[in-house]
mmCIF file of C-alpha atoms in Angstrom:
data_model
loop_
_atom_site.group_PDB
_atom_site.id
_atom_site.type_symbol
_atom_site.label_atom_id
_atom_site.label_comp_id
_atom_site.label_asym_id
_atom_site.label_seq_id
_atom_site.Cartn_x
_atom_site.Cartn_y
_atom_site.Cartn_z
ATOM 1 C CA MET A 1220 48.091 49.150 136.715
ATOM 2 C CA ASP A 1221 47.486 45.842 136.017
ATOM 3 C CA ILE A 1222 48.588 44.357 133.775
ATOM 4 C CA THR A 1223 46.339 40.704 133.283
ATOM 5 C CA ARG A 1224 43.889 42.913 131.705
ATOM 6 C CA SER A 1225 44.444 42.676 127.470
ATOM 7 C CA SER A 1226 44.788 45.785 126.069
ATOM 8 C CA PRO A 1227 41.903 46.384 122.915
ATOM 9 C CA ALA A 1228 42.760 44.983 119.798
ATOM 10 C CA PRO A 1229 44.454 47.001 116.934
ATOM 11 C CA VAL A 1230 40.731 47.883 114.175
ATOM 12 C CA ARG A 1231 41.613 46.219 111.444
ATOM 13 C CA VAL A 1232 40.979 48.102 107.530
ATOM 14 C CA VAL A 1233 39.746 46.287 104.335
ATOM 15 C CA ALA A 1234 39.430 47.842 102.172
ATOM 16 C CA VAL A 1235 36.180 47.439 99.921
ATOM 17 C CA PRO A 1236 35.866 47.602 96.439
ATOM 18 C CA PRO A 1237 33.714 50.595 94.341
ATOM 19 C CA GLU A 1238 30.752 48.616 93.372
ATOM 20 C CA PRO A 1239 30.673 48.636 89.340
ATOM 21 C CA GLU A 1240 28.746 50.932 88.429
ATOM 22 C CA PRO A 1241 25.078 49.250 86.887
ATOM 23 C CA ALA A 1242 25.312 48.320 83.230
ATOM 24 C CA ASP A 1243 23.782 50.874 80.007
ATOM 25 C CA LEU A 1244 21.139 48.518 78.242
ATOM 26 C CA THR A 1245 20.603 50.752 76.158
ATOM 27 C CA ALA A 1246 23.415 50.514 73.911
ATOM 28 C CA PRO A 1247 24.973 48.097 71.872
ATOM 29 C CA PRO A 1248 26.193 45.030 72.366
ATOM 30 C CA GLU A 1249 30.209 45.037 71.763
ATOM 31 C CA PRO A 1250 31.161 42.251 69.286
ATOM 32 C CA THR A 1251 33.383 39.457 70.442
ATOM 33 C CA ALA A 1252 36.084 38.488 68.105
ATOM 34 C CA VAL A 1253 35.765 34.759 67.681
ATOM 35 C CA GLU A 1254 39.279 33.129 67.086
ATOM 36 C CA PRO A 1255 37.910 30.453 64.335
ATOM 37 C CA LEU A 1256 37.826 26.631 64.740
ATOM 38 C CA GLN A 1257 40.680 24.241 63.148
ATOM 39 C CA PRO A 1258 40.115 20.649 62.542
ATOM 40 C CA HIS A 1259 43.352 18.423 64.415
ATOM 41 C CA PRO A 1260 45.474 17.257 61.159
ATOM 42 C CA THR A 1261 44.927 13.126 61.829
ATOM 43 C CA ALA A 1262 40.907 13.864 62.453
ATOM 44 C CA THR A 1263 41.685 15.704 58.654
ATOM 45 C CA ALA A 1264 43.712 13.441 56.999
ATOM 46 C CA THR A 1265 40.947 10.242 58.639
ATOM 47 C CA ALA A 1266 38.401 11.685 56.898
ATOM 48 C CA SER A 1267 40.092 12.801 53.676
ATOM 49 C CA ALA A 1268 40.715 9.045 53.906
ATOM 50 C CA SER A 1269 37.251 7.296 53.763
ATOM 51 C CA ALA A 1270 36.795 9.680 51.163
ATOM 52 C CA SER A 1271 38.925 8.037 49.404
ATOM 53 C CA VAL A 1272 38.735 4.966 50.110
ATOM 54 C CA GLY A 1273 34.437 5.407 50.016
ATOM 55 C CA VAL A 1274 35.082 6.393 46.219
ATOM 56 C CA THR A 1275 37.601 3.747 45.027
ATOM 57 C CA VAL A 1276 35.038 0.768 46.475
ATOM 58 C CA ALA A 1277 31.852 2.603 44.924
ATOM 59 C CA ALA A 1278 34.194 2.562 42.037
ATOM 60 C CA THR A 1279 35.463 -1.159 42.152
ATOM 61 C CA ALA A 1280 32.324 -2.232 43.048
ATOM 62 C CA THR A 1281 30.594 -0.640 40.333
ATOM 63 C CA ASP A 1282 33.754 -2.268 37.720
ATOM 64 C CA VAL A 1283 33.551 -5.321 39.876
ATOM 65 C CA ARG A 1284 29.360 -5.505 38.748
ATOM 66 C CA GLY A 1285 29.841 -4.329 34.917
ATOM 67 C CA ARG A 1286 32.668 -7.041 34.383
ATOM 68 C CA ARG A 1287 30.590 -8.998 35.593
ATOM 69 C CA ARG A 1288 28.133 -8.229 33.078
ATOM 70 C CA ARG A 1289 30.405 -8.265 30.788
ATOM 71 C CA ASN A 1290 31.595 -11.571 31.071
ATOM 72 C CA ARG A 1291 28.359 -13.616 31.613
ATOM 73 C CA PRO A 1292 28.283 -14.912 28.008
ATOM 74 C CA ARG A 1293 31.920 -15.890 28.863
ATOM 75 C CA ASP A 1294 31.196 -17.369 32.003
ATOM 76 C CA LEU A 1295 28.594 -19.252 30.378
ATOM 77 C CA LEU A 1296 30.833 -20.700 28.177
ATOM 78 C CA ALA A 1297 33.260 -21.219 30.687
ATOM 79 C CA LEU A 1298 30.677 -22.956 32.332
ATOM 80 C CA LEU A 1299 30.242 -25.744 29.373
ATOM 81 C CA ARG A 1300 34.814 -26.366 29.470
ATOM 82 C CA PRO A 1301 35.602 -26.299 26.161
ATOM 83 C CA GLY A 1302 38.891 -27.491 26.393
ATOM 84 C CA GLN A 1303 37.853 -30.821 27.555
ATOM 85 C CA TRP A 1304 36.137 -31.204 24.364
ATOM 86 C CA VAL A 1305 39.478 -32.685 22.597
ATOM 87 C CA LYS A 1306 38.044 -35.519 24.909
ATOM 88 C CA ASN A 1307 35.633 -36.677 22.250
ATOM 89 C CA LEU A 1308 37.895 -35.612 19.698
ATOM 90 C CA ALA A 1309 40.318 -37.704 21.036
ATOM 91 C CA VAL A 1310 38.659 -41.080 22.070
ATOM 92 C CA VAL A 1311 35.279 -40.853 19.662
ATOM 93 C CA PRO A 1312 36.863 -40.837 16.175
ATOM 94 C CA LEU A 1313 38.823 -44.305 17.538
ATOM 95 C CA ALA A 1314 36.574 -46.418 15.439
ATOM 96 C CA LEU A 1315 38.093 -45.414 12.371
ATOM 97 C CA LEU A 1316 40.731 -46.936 12.828
ATOM 98 C CA ASP A 1317 38.986 -49.987 11.176
ATOM 99 C CA THR A 1318 36.772 -49.451 8.965
ATOM 100 C CA SER A 1319 37.049 -47.460 5.985
ATOM 101 C CA TRP A 1320 37.411 -43.636 5.830
ATOM 102 C CA GLY A 1321 34.768 -42.541 3.787
ATOM 103 C CA THR A 1322 32.512 -39.578 4.005
ATOM 104 C CA GLU A 1323 29.900 -40.583 5.363
ATOM 105 C CA ALA A 1324 31.807 -42.023 7.860
ATOM 106 C CA PHE A 1325 33.079 -38.784 9.434
ATOM 107 C CA LEU A 1326 30.078 -37.466 8.926
ATOM 108 C CA ARG A 1327 28.441 -39.551 11.522
ATOM 109 C CA THR A 1328 31.459 -39.822 13.507
ATOM 110 C CA GLY A 1329 31.367 -36.204 13.805
ATOM 111 C CA TRP A 1330 27.120 -37.131 14.949
ATOM 112 C CA ALA A 1331 28.680 -39.376 17.874
ATOM 113 C CA VAL A 1332 31.587 -36.866 18.957
ATOM 114 C CA LEU A 1333 28.400 -33.559 19.265
ATOM 115 C CA GLY A 1334 26.084 -36.167 21.100
ATOM 116 C CA PHE A 1335 28.589 -36.492 23.892
ATOM 117 C CA THR A 1336 29.654 -32.749 23.307
ATOM 118 C CA LEU A 1337 27.081 -31.829 24.747
ATOM 119 C CA ALA A 1338 26.158 -34.321 27.220
ATOM 120 C CA SER A 1339 29.586 -34.329 28.703
ATOM 121 C CA ALA A 1340 29.106 -29.778 28.891
ATOM 122 C CA LEU A 1341 25.023 -31.117 30.519
ATOM 123 C CA VAL A 1342 27.290 -33.000 33.564
ATOM 124 C CA TYR A 1343 29.613 -30.848 34.122
ATOM 125 C CA VAL A 1344 27.243 -27.696 33.833
ATOM 126 C CA VAL A 1345 25.355 -30.271 36.811
ATOM 127 C CA ASN A 1346 28.487 -31.264 38.911
ATOM 128 C CA ASP A 1347 30.010 -27.849 39.780
ATOM 129 C CA LEU A 1348 26.531 -27.171 40.513
ATOM 130 C CA ALA A 1349 26.496 -29.890 43.049
ATOM 131 C CA ASP A 1350 29.859 -28.839 43.505
ATOM 132 C CA ARG A 1351 30.343 -25.391 44.356
ATOM 133 C CA GLU A 1352 30.000 -25.544 48.444
ATOM 134 C CA ARG A 1353 33.191 -28.275 47.627
ATOM 135 C CA ASP A 1354 34.271 -26.264 44.973
ATOM 136 C CA ARG A 1355 35.261 -23.448 46.413
ATOM 137 C CA LEU A 1356 37.424 -25.607 49.360
ATOM 138 C CA HIS A 1357 39.858 -25.752 46.496
ATOM 139 C CA PRO A 1358 42.476 -23.253 45.452
ATOM 140 C CA ASP A 1359 41.922 -24.317 41.586
ATOM 141 C CA LYS A 1360 38.408 -24.966 41.559
ATOM 142 C CA ARG A 1361 36.787 -22.031 43.665
ATOM 143 C CA HIS A 1362 37.508 -20.031 40.396
ATOM 144 C CA ARG A 1363 34.992 -21.924 38.489
ATOM 145 C CA PRO A 1364 32.052 -20.127 37.803
ATOM 146 C CA ILE A 1365 29.395 -21.083 39.647
ATOM 147 C CA ALA A 1366 31.606 -20.919 43.032
ATOM 148 C CA SER A 1367 33.127 -18.570 42.015
ATOM 149 C CA GLY A 1368 29.703 -16.287 41.978
ATOM 150 C CA ARG A 1369 30.698 -15.032 38.810
ATOM 151 C CA VAL A 1370 27.560 -17.473 37.415
ATOM 152 C CA SER A 1371 24.199 -17.225 39.641
ATOM 153 C CA THR A 1372 22.221 -20.790 40.290
ATOM 154 C CA ALA A 1373 19.344 -19.320 38.369
ATOM 155 C CA ALA A 1374 21.455 -19.098 34.768
ATOM 156 C CA ALA A 1375 22.955 -22.166 35.062
ATOM 157 C CA GLY A 1376 19.878 -23.659 36.041
ATOM 158 C CA ALA A 1377 19.275 -22.889 32.265
ATOM 159 C CA LEU A 1378 21.497 -23.971 31.008
ATOM 160 C CA THR A 1379 21.453 -27.499 31.477
ATOM 161 C CA CYS A 1380 17.431 -26.760 30.306
ATOM 162 C CA VAL A 1381 18.975 -25.583 26.811
ATOM 163 C CA LEU A 1382 21.821 -28.860 26.831
ATOM 164 C CA ALA A 1383 19.015 -31.491 28.267
ATOM 165 C CA LEU A 1384 16.526 -30.183 24.859
ATOM 166 C CA SER A 1385 19.423 -29.789 22.675
ATOM 167 C CA LEU A 1386 20.626 -33.532 23.647
ATOM 168 C CA THR A 1387 16.883 -34.540 22.788
ATOM 169 C CA GLY A 1388 16.889 -33.426 19.468
ATOM 170 C CA TRP A 1389 20.214 -35.018 18.675
ATOM 171 C CA ALA A 1390 18.780 -38.262 20.199
ATOM 172 C CA VAL A 1391 15.328 -38.155 18.018
ATOM 173 C CA ALA A 1392 17.074 -36.497 14.334
ATOM 174 C CA GLY A 1393 20.031 -38.843 14.707
ATOM 175 C CA PRO A 1394 19.948 -43.197 13.628
ATOM 176 C CA ALA A 1395 17.102 -45.097 15.918
ATOM 177 C CA TRP A 1396 18.423 -46.334 18.811
ATOM 178 C CA LEU A 1397 21.949 -46.421 18.215
ATOM 179 C CA TRP A 1398 22.342 -43.518 20.903
ATOM 180 C CA TRP A 1399 22.110 -45.456 23.933
ATOM 181 C CA PRO A 1400 25.676 -45.263 24.509
ATOM 182 C CA THR A 1401 25.459 -41.370 25.092
ATOM 183 C CA ALA A 1402 21.599 -42.734 27.265
ATOM 184 C CA LEU A 1403 23.489 -44.731 29.303
ATOM 185 C CA TYR A 1404 27.189 -42.110 30.187
ATOM 186 C CA LEU A 1405 24.633 -38.839 30.707
ATOM 187 C CA ALA A 1406 22.770 -42.037 33.346
ATOM 188 C CA LEU A 1407 25.935 -43.271 35.110
ATOM 189 C CA SER A 1408 26.992 -39.601 35.327
ATOM 190 C CA LEU A 1409 23.832 -38.105 37.237
ATOM 191 C CA ALA A 1410 24.935 -41.235 39.940
ATOM 192 C CA TYR A 1411 28.054 -40.334 40.007
ATOM 193 C CA SER A 1412 26.882 -36.581 40.743
ATOM 194 C CA GLN A 1413 24.848 -38.031 43.507
ATOM 195 C CA GLY A 1414 26.552 -39.485 44.680
ATOM 196 C CA LEU A 1415 29.211 -42.254 43.419
ATOM 197 C CA LYS A 1416 32.027 -39.549 43.811
ATOM 198 C CA HIS A 1417 31.841 -40.079 46.771
ATOM 199 C CA ILE A 1418 32.906 -44.318 47.173
ATOM 200 C CA PRO A 1419 36.732 -44.677 45.726
ATOM 201 C CA LEU A 1420 37.595 -46.424 43.298
ATOM 202 C CA VAL A 1421 33.825 -46.745 41.926
ATOM 203 C CA ASP A 1422 34.592 -42.554 41.474
ATOM 204 C CA ALA A 1423 37.567 -43.286 39.031
ATOM 205 C CA PHE A 1424 35.853 -46.043 37.473
ATOM 206 C CA ILE A 1425 33.419 -44.916 35.744
ATOM 207 C CA VAL A 1426 35.177 -41.926 34.527
ATOM 208 C CA ALA A 1427 37.000 -44.231 32.142
ATOM 209 C CA THR A 1428 34.119 -45.737 31.507
ATOM 210 C CA GLY A 1429 32.416 -42.688 30.333
ATOM 211 C CA PHE A 1430 35.840 -42.514 27.410
ATOM 212 C CA VAL A 1431 34.750 -46.456 27.035
ATOM 213 C CA LEU A 1432 31.360 -45.789 26.346
ATOM 214 C CA ARG A 1433 32.313 -42.565 23.862
ATOM 215 C CA LEU A 1434 34.216 -45.483 21.743
ATOM 216 C CA VAL A 1435 31.306 -47.388 21.651
ATOM 217 C CA GLN A 1436 28.939 -44.131 20.768
ATOM 218 C CA GLY A 1437 31.723 -44.310 17.650
ATOM 219 C CA SER A 1438 31.687 -48.170 16.811
ATOM 220 C CA LEU A 1439 27.944 -48.282 16.242
ATOM 221 C CA LEU A 1440 27.125 -45.279 14.468
ATOM 222 C CA ILE A 1441 29.343 -46.056 11.469
ATOM 223 C CA GLY A 1442 29.327 -49.706 11.844
ATOM 224 C CA ALA A 1443 32.659 -51.246 12.379
ATOM 225 C CA ARG A 1444 33.332 -53.715 15.058
ATOM 226 C CA MET A 1445 34.883 -52.266 17.890
ATOM 227 C CA SER A 1446 38.258 -54.290 19.127
ATOM 228 C CA GLU A 1447 37.750 -55.789 23.447
ATOM 229 C CA TRP A 1448 41.720 -54.788 23.031
ATOM 230 C CA LEU A 1449 41.344 -51.177 22.104
ATOM 231 C CA ALA A 1450 37.904 -50.982 24.330
ATOM 232 C CA LEU A 1451 40.369 -52.075 27.316
ATOM 233 C CA CYS A 1452 43.247 -49.945 26.286
ATOM 234 C CA VAL A 1453 41.027 -47.197 25.940
ATOM 235 C CA PHE A 1454 39.398 -48.105 29.544
ATOM 236 C CA SER A 1455 43.222 -48.633 31.870
ATOM 237 C CA PHE A 1456 44.421 -44.943 29.815
ATOM 238 C CA CYS A 1457 41.365 -43.015 30.853
ATOM 239 C CA LEU A 1458 41.486 -44.806 34.367
ATOM 240 C CA MET A 1459 45.108 -43.974 34.533
ATOM 241 C CA LEU A 1460 44.485 -40.013 33.980
ATOM 242 C CA ALA A 1461 41.685 -40.380 36.428
ATOM 243 C CA LEU A 1462 44.321 -41.985 39.249
ATOM 244 C CA GLY A 1463 46.536 -38.903 38.343
ATOM 245 C CA LYS A 1464 44.487 -36.657 38.726
ATOM 246 C CA ARG A 1465 43.553 -37.739 42.228
ATOM 247 C CA ARG A 1466 46.508 -38.104 42.917
ATOM 248 C CA HIS A 1467 47.392 -33.797 42.080
ATOM 249 C CA GLU A 1468 44.536 -32.885 43.633
ATOM 250 C CA MET A 1469 45.907 -34.990 48.127
ATOM 251 C CA THR A 1470 49.322 -33.152 47.017
ATOM 252 C CA ALA A 1471 47.092 -30.039 46.378
ATOM 253 C CA ALA A 1472 44.649 -28.942 48.603
ATOM 254 C CA GLY A 1473 44.240 -32.178 51.006
ATOM 255 C CA ARG A 1474 40.697 -34.633 51.335
ATOM 256 C CA ALA A 1475 38.892 -31.672 52.043
ATOM 257 C CA HIS A 1476 37.085 -31.011 48.924
ATOM 258 C CA ARG A 1477 36.406 -34.552 47.802
ATOM 259 C CA PRO A 1478 35.236 -37.519 50.057
ATOM 260 C CA ALA A 1479 36.688 -40.621 47.862
ATOM 261 C CA LEU A 1480 40.194 -38.690 48.311
ATOM 262 C CA ARG A 1481 39.208 -40.482 52.645
ATOM 263 C CA GLY A 1482 39.847 -43.681 50.648
ATOM 264 C CA TYR A 1483 43.287 -43.759 48.612
ATOM 265 C CA THR A 1484 47.153 -42.383 49.739
ATOM 266 C CA LEU A 1485 49.614 -41.877 47.337
ATOM 267 C CA ALA A 1486 51.058 -45.049 47.883
ATOM 268 C CA PHE A 1487 48.226 -46.512 47.461
ATOM 269 C CA LEU A 1488 47.381 -43.784 44.460
ATOM 270 C CA ASP A 1489 51.130 -44.584 42.882
ATOM 271 C CA HIS A 1490 51.292 -48.922 43.070
ATOM 272 C CA LEU A 1491 47.732 -47.725 41.340
ATOM 273 C CA VAL A 1492 48.958 -45.893 38.100
ATOM 274 C CA VAL A 1493 51.831 -47.551 37.559
ATOM 275 C CA LEU A 1494 49.502 -51.285 37.333
ATOM 276 C CA VAL A 1495 47.051 -49.552 34.903
ATOM 277 C CA ALA A 1496 49.886 -48.229 32.672
ATOM 278 C CA VAL A 1497 51.622 -51.189 32.850
ATOM 279 C CA LEU A 1498 48.160 -52.582 31.902
ATOM 280 C CA THR A 1499 47.454 -50.261 28.978
ATOM 281 C CA ALA A 1500 51.020 -50.519 27.623
ATOM 282 C CA VAL A 1501 50.011 -54.020 27.373
ATOM 283 C CA SER A 1502 46.554 -53.727 25.859
ATOM 284 C CA TYR A 1503 47.940 -51.794 22.964
ATOM 285 C CA VAL A 1504 50.677 -53.649 21.974
ATOM 286 C CA LEU A 1505 47.944 -57.072 21.799
ATOM 287 C CA TYR A 1506 45.417 -54.436 19.711
ATOM 288 C CA LEU A 1507 48.317 -53.850 17.061
ATOM 289 C CA ARG A 1508 48.763 -57.614 16.858
ATOM 290 C CA ASP A 1509 45.431 -59.459 16.860
ATOM 291 C CA ASP A 1510 42.496 -56.773 15.967
ATOM 292 C CA ALA A 1511 44.172 -53.949 14.325
ATOM 293 C CA ALA A 1512 44.073 -53.233 10.738
ATOM 294 C CA LEU A 1513 46.712 -52.915 9.163
ATOM 295 C CA ALA A 1514 49.160 -54.291 6.044
ATOM 296 C CA ALA A 1515 50.687 -57.684 5.843
ATOM 297 C CA GLY A 1516 54.506 -55.852 5.376
ATOM 298 C CA ALA A 1517 53.290 -53.011 8.637
ATOM 299 C CA SER A 1518 55.172 -54.961 11.214
ATOM 300 C CA LEU A 1519 58.727 -52.775 10.916
ATOM 301 C CA VAL A 1520 55.462 -49.578 11.409
ATOM 302 C CA THR A 1521 53.779 -51.622 14.439
ATOM 303 C CA LEU A 1522 57.535 -52.123 16.069
ATOM 304 C CA LEU A 1523 58.382 -48.756 15.980
ATOM 305 C CA SER A 1524 54.907 -47.288 17.460
ATOM 306 C CA ALA A 1525 54.919 -49.273 20.613
ATOM 307 C CA PRO A 1526 57.871 -47.932 21.986
ATOM 308 C CA CYS A 1527 56.415 -44.695 20.875
ATOM 309 C CA ALA A 1528 53.074 -45.625 23.722
ATOM 310 C CA VAL A 1529 55.638 -46.970 25.707
ATOM 311 C CA PHE A 1530 57.379 -42.922 26.029
ATOM 312 C CA GLY A 1531 53.870 -41.609 26.190
ATOM 313 C CA LEU A 1532 53.531 -43.151 28.804
ATOM 314 C CA ALA A 1533 56.338 -42.728 30.628
ATOM 315 C CA ARG A 1534 55.780 -39.712 30.204
ATOM 316 C CA TYR A 1535 53.063 -38.938 31.563
ATOM 317 C CA LEU A 1536 54.078 -40.975 34.992
ATOM 318 C CA GLN A 1537 57.252 -38.187 35.187
ATOM 319 C CA LEU A 1538 55.284 -35.514 35.032
ATOM 320 C CA LEU A 1539 52.797 -36.710 37.201
ATOM 321 C CA LEU A 1540 54.991 -38.590 40.634
ATOM 322 C CA VAL A 1541 58.412 -36.323 39.815
ATOM 323 C CA GLU A 1542 57.030 -32.990 38.646
ATOM 324 C CA GLU A 1543 53.770 -33.628 40.621
ATOM 325 C CA GLY A 1544 52.242 -32.199 37.707
ATOM 326 C CA GLY A 1545 48.387 -33.886 35.769
ATOM 327 C CA GLY A 1546 46.063 -31.688 37.292
ATOM 328 C CA ASN A 1547 44.402 -30.780 34.710
ATOM 329 C CA PRO A 1548 45.589 -33.908 32.341
ATOM 330 C CA VAL A 1549 44.383 -32.764 28.686
ATOM 331 C CA HIS A 1550 46.820 -30.010 29.456
ATOM 332 C CA VAL A 1551 49.383 -32.059 30.512
ATOM 333 C CA LEU A 1552 48.450 -34.199 27.664
ATOM 334 C CA PHE A 1553 48.092 -31.386 24.628
ATOM 335 C CA ARG A 1554 51.453 -28.719 26.310
ATOM 336 C CA ASP A 1555 54.032 -30.622 26.906
ATOM 337 C CA ARG A 1556 56.326 -29.873 24.335
ATOM 338 C CA ALA A 1557 58.033 -33.650 24.699
ATOM 339 C CA THR A 1558 54.243 -35.678 24.612
ATOM 340 C CA LEU A 1559 53.908 -33.579 21.897
ATOM 341 C CA VAL A 1560 57.005 -34.205 20.132
ATOM 342 C CA ASN A 1561 56.192 -38.373 20.847
ATOM 343 C CA ALA A 1562 51.875 -38.183 20.187
ATOM 344 C CA ALA A 1563 52.995 -36.242 16.244
ATOM 345 C CA LEU A 1564 55.627 -39.556 15.589
ATOM 346 C CA TRP A 1565 53.591 -41.892 16.728
ATOM 347 C CA ALA A 1566 50.425 -40.836 14.494
ATOM 348 C CA VAL A 1567 52.533 -41.368 11.455
ATOM 349 C CA LEU A 1568 53.257 -44.151 12.188
ATOM 350 C CA VAL A 1569 50.004 -45.377 12.427
ATOM 351 C CA ALA A 1570 48.615 -43.580 9.457
ATOM 352 C CA LEU A 1571 51.704 -45.034 7.683
ATOM 353 C CA ALA A 1572 50.904 -48.322 8.888
ATOM 354 C CA LEU A 1573 46.509 -47.974 8.047
ATOM 355 C CA LEU A 1574 47.298 -46.479 4.713
ATOM 356 C CA LEU A 1575 50.142 -49.405 3.740
ATOM 357 C CA PRO A 1576 47.041 -51.377 2.148
ATOM 358 C CA GLN A 1577 45.540 -48.022 0.092
ATOM 359 C CA ALA A 1578 49.192 -47.527 -1.687
ATOM 360 C CA SER A 1579 49.713 -50.801 -2.215
ATOM 361 C CA ALA A 1580 46.460 -51.837 -3.870
#
């Protein structure tokens, strides 16, 4: 037997699956159950939040547009800064201190106040138009009507034309050639808006000069002699307020929004404010001694009014240098309780000194 010869391999049986029966093409297809697609919870929440935000944004935009439409007259009035008109009421009638208090004098003084109110409002609008980009960098001024966008430049331009026409009518209807202080104030203010406000010291001196022109306008219209000491007192006092405002702006918002502030330092402004405050006190005392229309026996009243004036200056310096106020001089002078009480006492003493001659007569 030959063992080298291989035996045949066993036969391997593989099971073959039966062929599927041919499908009956005439039978209708069986319905297939389809599981409904469930949205993902995160996607649902996101879609709901997006829809809510869209509705909120649309409602807010509609509300803002409606509020802008409703507040437009108020914003136009705010553009004229009626809170600053008190400056005209406080400075122009000072001319009455050296004249008789008749009805005609009061009417002419009111006419002068009206003219300077129109001129100052015109200057405010022009300044806000020119400074709208810089005002947006200031924490407080960015809320002004033009800087915030509540008043368009076209509306502000139309308001400027109305104010200019009104001021022209005021000059034509008033006494001839007695309105030159208002015209000079307007020219200086426009030059200030166009570039002089960027020059250190010049900017503050122009602001103070505008208040002296108010005093000159009142004196011209009532025919009174203007005291040089009173003019110097008004100039130095208003210069102190202007310098104090610039000091507050440096501490509150830096120097970026006003180029003229680059020529100042806090120490420099502190020295200037104190120097001008001393000049204000000295010129006020000299006015009382030399030019004020006081009674011969009113020396005691005059003596008592001088400490009130010095206290008022000291209180302003305290608010400016100690309490870091002074951003809005009108608010400082007319909202501080100590200042109001002192001013009331000073006004009573000055009124007594002025009325004593008439009482004795």
